[in-house]
């Protein structure tokens, strides 16, 4: 009997189980950094064997939740550009990024717990989100909807206030005001205005 390769794609039911675990884990770990793994498995509707086959230890789960959320935000950029005008896609993506920032703030304790242990894994970098921002910025620059020459670094410096908004606060109106201000700044000096 042959065993499946480790890098072989997951069957569709296995992929659904994995995504369900990640969705539940995101919510649970955001609420409580040391949420019991058994509780996450139960709420995701999977058995312990399925859970541990996907995530053999807490560190693997926490880091994958972070990566998963980051990938979801990054993928949204091209999807939005396929269905919206560039300016609208950028602003909508910024809202999605704000939701990620609030989730990440809730996961910060869980990430800190697993990455601060001696010999623990490194925290994943923001590369996919940076690339997504670059894709949106270039599309907007080409469309003449934002000022030319805005880099991904410029963009993230401009929205850095997102990470200052407290999770317990009514963060959505504050984030929306901040992102509207950033969007107005990006539009100032745009050739198409």
CSV table of C-alpha atoms in Angstrom, one decimal:
chain,number,residue,atom,x,y,z
A,1,UNK,CA,0.0,0.0,0.0
A,2,UNK,CA,1.5,3.3,-1.0
A,3,UNK,CA,1.4,6.3,1.3
A,4,UNK,CA,0.3,9.8,0.1
A,5,UNK,CA,3.2,12.2,-0.5
A,6,UNK,CA,3.5,15.0,2.1
A,7,UNK,CA,3.3,17.7,-0.6
A,8,UNK,CA,0.4,16.0,-2.4
A,9,UNK,CA,-2.7,18.2,-2.6
A,10,UNK,CA,-5.4,17.6,0.0
A,11,UNK,CA,-8.6,15.9,-0.9
A,12,UNK,CA,-11.6,18.3,-1.0
A,13,UNK,CA,-13.0,17.0,2.3
A,14,UNK,CA,-9.6,17.2,4.0
A,15,UNK,CA,-9.2,20.7,2.7
A,16,UNK,CA,-12.6,21.7,4.0
A,17,UNK,CA,-11.8,20.2,7.4
A,18,UNK,CA,-8.5,22.1,7.5
A,19,UNK,CA,-10.2,25.4,6.6
A,20,UNK,CA,-12.9,24.9,9.1
A,21,UNK,CA,-10.3,24.3,11.8
A,22,UNK,CA,-8.5,27.5,10.8
A,23,UNK,CA,-11.7,29.5,10.9
A,24,UNK,CA,-12.6,28.3,14.3
A,25,UNK,CA,-9.0,28.6,15.6
A,26,UNK,CA,-8.9,32.2,14.4
A,27,UNK,CA,-12.0,33.1,16.4
A,28,UNK,CA,-11.0,31.1,19.5
A,29,UNK,CA,-7.4,32.2,19.6
A,30,UNK,CA,-8.4,35.8,19.1
A,31,UNK,CA,-10.6,35.5,22.1
A,32,UNK,CA,-8.1,33.6,24.3
A,33,UNK,CA,-4.4,33.0,23.4
A,34,UNK,CA,-4.3,29.7,25.2
A,35,UNK,CA,-7.7,28.3,24.1
A,36,UNK,CA,-7.7,24.5,24.5
A,37,UNK,CA,-7.0,22.7,21.2
A,38,UNK,CA,-9.6,20.1,22.1
A,39,UNK,CA,-12.2,22.9,22.2
A,40,UNK,CA,-11.1,24.2,18.8
A,41,UNK,CA,-11.4,20.7,17.3
A,42,UNK,CA,-14.8,20.1,18.8
A,43,UNK,CA,-16.2,23.5,17.6
A,44,UNK,CA,-14.7,22.8,14.1
A,45,UNK,CA,-16.6,19.5,14.1
A,46,UNK,CA,-13.5,17.3,13.6
A,47,UNK,CA,-12.0,14.5,15.7
A,48,UNK,CA,-8.8,14.7,17.5
A,49,UNK,CA,-7.0,12.6,14.9
A,50,UNK,CA,-8.0,14.9,12.1
A,51,UNK,CA,-7.1,17.9,14.1
A,52,UNK,CA,-3.6,16.6,15.1
A,53,UNK,CA,-2.9,15.3,11.6
A,54,UNK,CA,-3.3,18.8,10.3
A,55,UNK,CA,-1.7,20.6,13.3
A,56,UNK,CA,0.5,18.4,15.4
A,57,UNK,CA,1.1,21.1,18.0
A,58,UNK,CA,-0.1,24.5,19.1
A,59,UNK,CA,2.8,26.3,17.4
A,60,UNK,CA,1.8,24.8,14.1
A,61,UNK,CA,-1.8,25.9,14.5
A,62,UNK,CA,-1.1,29.5,15.6
A,63,UNK,CA,1.4,30.2,12.9
A,64,UNK,CA,-0.9,28.6,10.2
A,65,UNK,CA,-3.8,30.7,11.5
A,66,UNK,CA,-1.6,33.8,11.0
A,67,UNK,CA,-0.5,32.7,7.5
A,68,UNK,CA,-4.0,31.7,6.5
A,69,UNK,CA,-5.4,35.1,7.5
A,70,UNK,CA,-2.6,36.9,5.7
A,71,UNK,CA,-3.2,34.7,2.5
A,72,UNK,CA,-6.9,35.5,2.6
A,73,UNK,CA,-6.2,39.2,2.7
A,74,UNK,CA,-3.6,38.9,0.0
A,75,UNK,CA,-5.8,36.9,-2.3
A,76,UNK,CA,-8.6,39.4,-2.0
A,77,UNK,CA,-6.5,42.0,-3.8
A,78,UNK,CA,-6.6,40.3,-7.2
A,79,UNK,CA,-10.2,39.2,-6.7
A,80,UNK,CA,-11.3,42.8,-6.0
A,81,UNK,CA,-9.3,44.1,-9.0
A,82,UNK,CA,-11.2,41.6,-11.2
A,83,UNK,CA,-14.6,42.8,-10.0
A,84,UNK,CA,-14.1,46.5,-9.2
A,85,UNK,CA,-12.5,49.7,-10.5
A,86,UNK,CA,-9.0,50.1,-9.1
A,87,UNK,CA,-9.8,52.9,-6.6
A,88,UNK,CA,-12.8,51.0,-5.3
A,89,UNK,CA,-10.8,47.8,-5.1
A,90,UNK,CA,-8.0,49.5,-3.1
A,91,UNK,CA,-10.4,51.1,-0.6
A,92,UNK,CA,-12.4,47.8,-0.1
A,93,UNK,CA,-9.1,45.9,0.3
A,94,UNK,CA,-8.1,48.5,3.0
A,95,UNK,CA,-11.2,47.6,4.9
A,96,UNK,CA,-10.3,43.9,4.6
A,97,UNK,CA,-6.8,44.7,5.8
A,98,UNK,CA,-8.3,46.6,8.8
A,99,UNK,CA,-10.3,43.4,9.8
A,100,UNK,CA,-7.0,41.4,9.5
A,101,UNK,CA,-5.2,44.0,11.7
A,102,UNK,CA,-7.9,43.6,14.4
A,103,UNK,CA,-7.7,39.8,14.2
A,104,UNK,CA,-3.9,39.9,14.3
A,105,UNK,CA,-4.1,42.1,17.4
A,106,UNK,CA,-6.2,39.4,19.0
A,107,UNK,CA,-3.8,36.7,17.9
A,108,UNK,CA,-0.7,38.7,19.0
A,109,UNK,CA,-0.6,37.1,22.4
A,110,UNK,CA,-0.9,33.6,20.9
A,111,UNK,CA,1.8,34.4,18.3
A,112,UNK,CA,4.0,35.9,21.0
A,113,UNK,CA,3.6,32.7,23.2
A,114,UNK,CA,4.7,30.4,20.4
A,115,UNK,CA,7.5,32.5,18.9
A,116,UNK,CA,9.1,33.6,22.2
A,117,UNK,CA,9.8,30.1,23.5
A,118,UNK,CA,13.4,29.0,23.3
A,119,UNK,CA,14.0,27.4,20.0
A,120,UNK,CA,10.5,28.4,18.8
A,121,UNK,CA,9.7,29.2,15.2
A,122,UNK,CA,10.1,32.7,13.8
A,123,UNK,CA,7.0,34.9,13.2
A,124,UNK,CA,6.1,34.8,9.5
A,125,UNK,CA,6.7,38.0,7.6
A,126,UNK,CA,4.1,40.2,5.9
A,127,UNK,CA,5.3,39.4,2.3
A,128,UNK,CA,2.0,38.3,0.8
A,129,UNK,CA,0.2,41.4,2.1
A,130,UNK,CA,3.0,43.7,0.9
A,131,UNK,CA,2.8,42.1,-2.6
A,132,UNK,CA,-1.0,42.5,-2.6
A,133,UNK,CA,-0.7,46.2,-1.7
A,134,UNK,CA,1.8,46.6,-4.5
A,135,UNK,CA,-0.5,45.0,-7.0
A,136,UNK,CA,-3.3,47.4,-6.0
A,137,UNK,CA,-1.1,50.5,-5.9
A,138,UNK,CA,0.3,49.7,-9.4
A,139,UNK,CA,-3.2,49.2,-10.8
A,140,UNK,CA,-4.3,52.5,-9.3
A,141,UNK,CA,-1.2,54.3,-10.5
A,142,UNK,CA,-1.8,53.0,-14.0
A,143,UNK,CA,-5.4,54.1,-13.9
A,144,UNK,CA,-4.4,57.5,-12.7
A,145,UNK,CA,-6.5,57.2,-9.5
A,146,UNK,CA,-3.6,57.8,-7.0
A,147,UNK,CA,-0.5,59.9,-7.0
A,148,UNK,CA,2.4,58.3,-8.8
A,149,UNK,CA,5.3,56.7,-6.9
A,150,UNK,CA,3.6,55.4,-3.8
A,151,UNK,CA,5.5,52.4,-2.6
A,152,UNK,CA,4.3,49.5,-0.5
A,153,UNK,CA,6.4,50.9,2.4
A,154,UNK,CA,4.8,54.4,2.0
A,155,UNK,CA,1.4,52.8,2.1
A,156,UNK,CA,2.0,50.8,5.2
A,157,UNK,CA,3.5,53.7,7.0
A,158,UNK,CA,0.4,55.8,6.1
A,159,UNK,CA,-2.0,53.1,7.5
A,160,UNK,CA,0.2,52.3,10.6
A,161,UNK,CA,-2.5,53.9,12.8
A,162,UNK,CA,-4.6,50.8,12.3
A,163,UNK,CA,-2.4,48.9,14.7
A,164,UNK,CA,-2.9,51.6,17.3
A,165,UNK,CA,-6.7,51.2,17.4
A,166,UNK,CA,-7.6,49.1,20.5
A,167,UNK,CA,-9.5,45.9,19.7
A,168,UNK,CA,-11.9,46.5,22.6
A,169,UNK,CA,-12.9,49.9,21.2
A,170,UNK,CA,-15.6,50.4,18.5
A,171,UNK,CA,-12.8,50.1,16.0
A,172,UNK,CA,-14.7,50.0,12.7
A,173,UNK,CA,-15.7,53.7,12.5
A,174,UNK,CA,-12.2,54.8,13.6
A,175,UNK,CA,-10.6,52.5,11.1
A,176,UNK,CA,-12.9,53.7,8.3
A,177,UNK,CA,-12.1,57.4,9.1
A,178,UNK,CA,-8.4,56.7,9.1
A,179,UNK,CA,-8.6,54.7,5.8
A,180,UNK,CA,-10.7,57.5,4.2
A,181,UNK,CA,-8.0,60.0,5.1
A,182,UNK,CA,-5.3,57.8,3.7
A,183,UNK,CA,-7.3,57.3,0.5
A,184,UNK,CA,-7.8,61.0,0.2
A,185,UNK,CA,-4.0,61.4,0.6
A,186,UNK,CA,-3.3,58.8,-2.1
A,187,UNK,CA,-5.7,60.6,-4.5
A,188,UNK,CA,-4.2,64.0,-4.0
A,189,UNK,CA,-2.0,64.7,-7.0
A,190,UNK,CA,-3.4,61.8,-9.0
A,191,UNK,CA,-3.2,62.5,-12.8
A,192,UNK,CA,-6.8,61.5,-13.3
A,193,UNK,CA,-8.2,64.0,-10.8
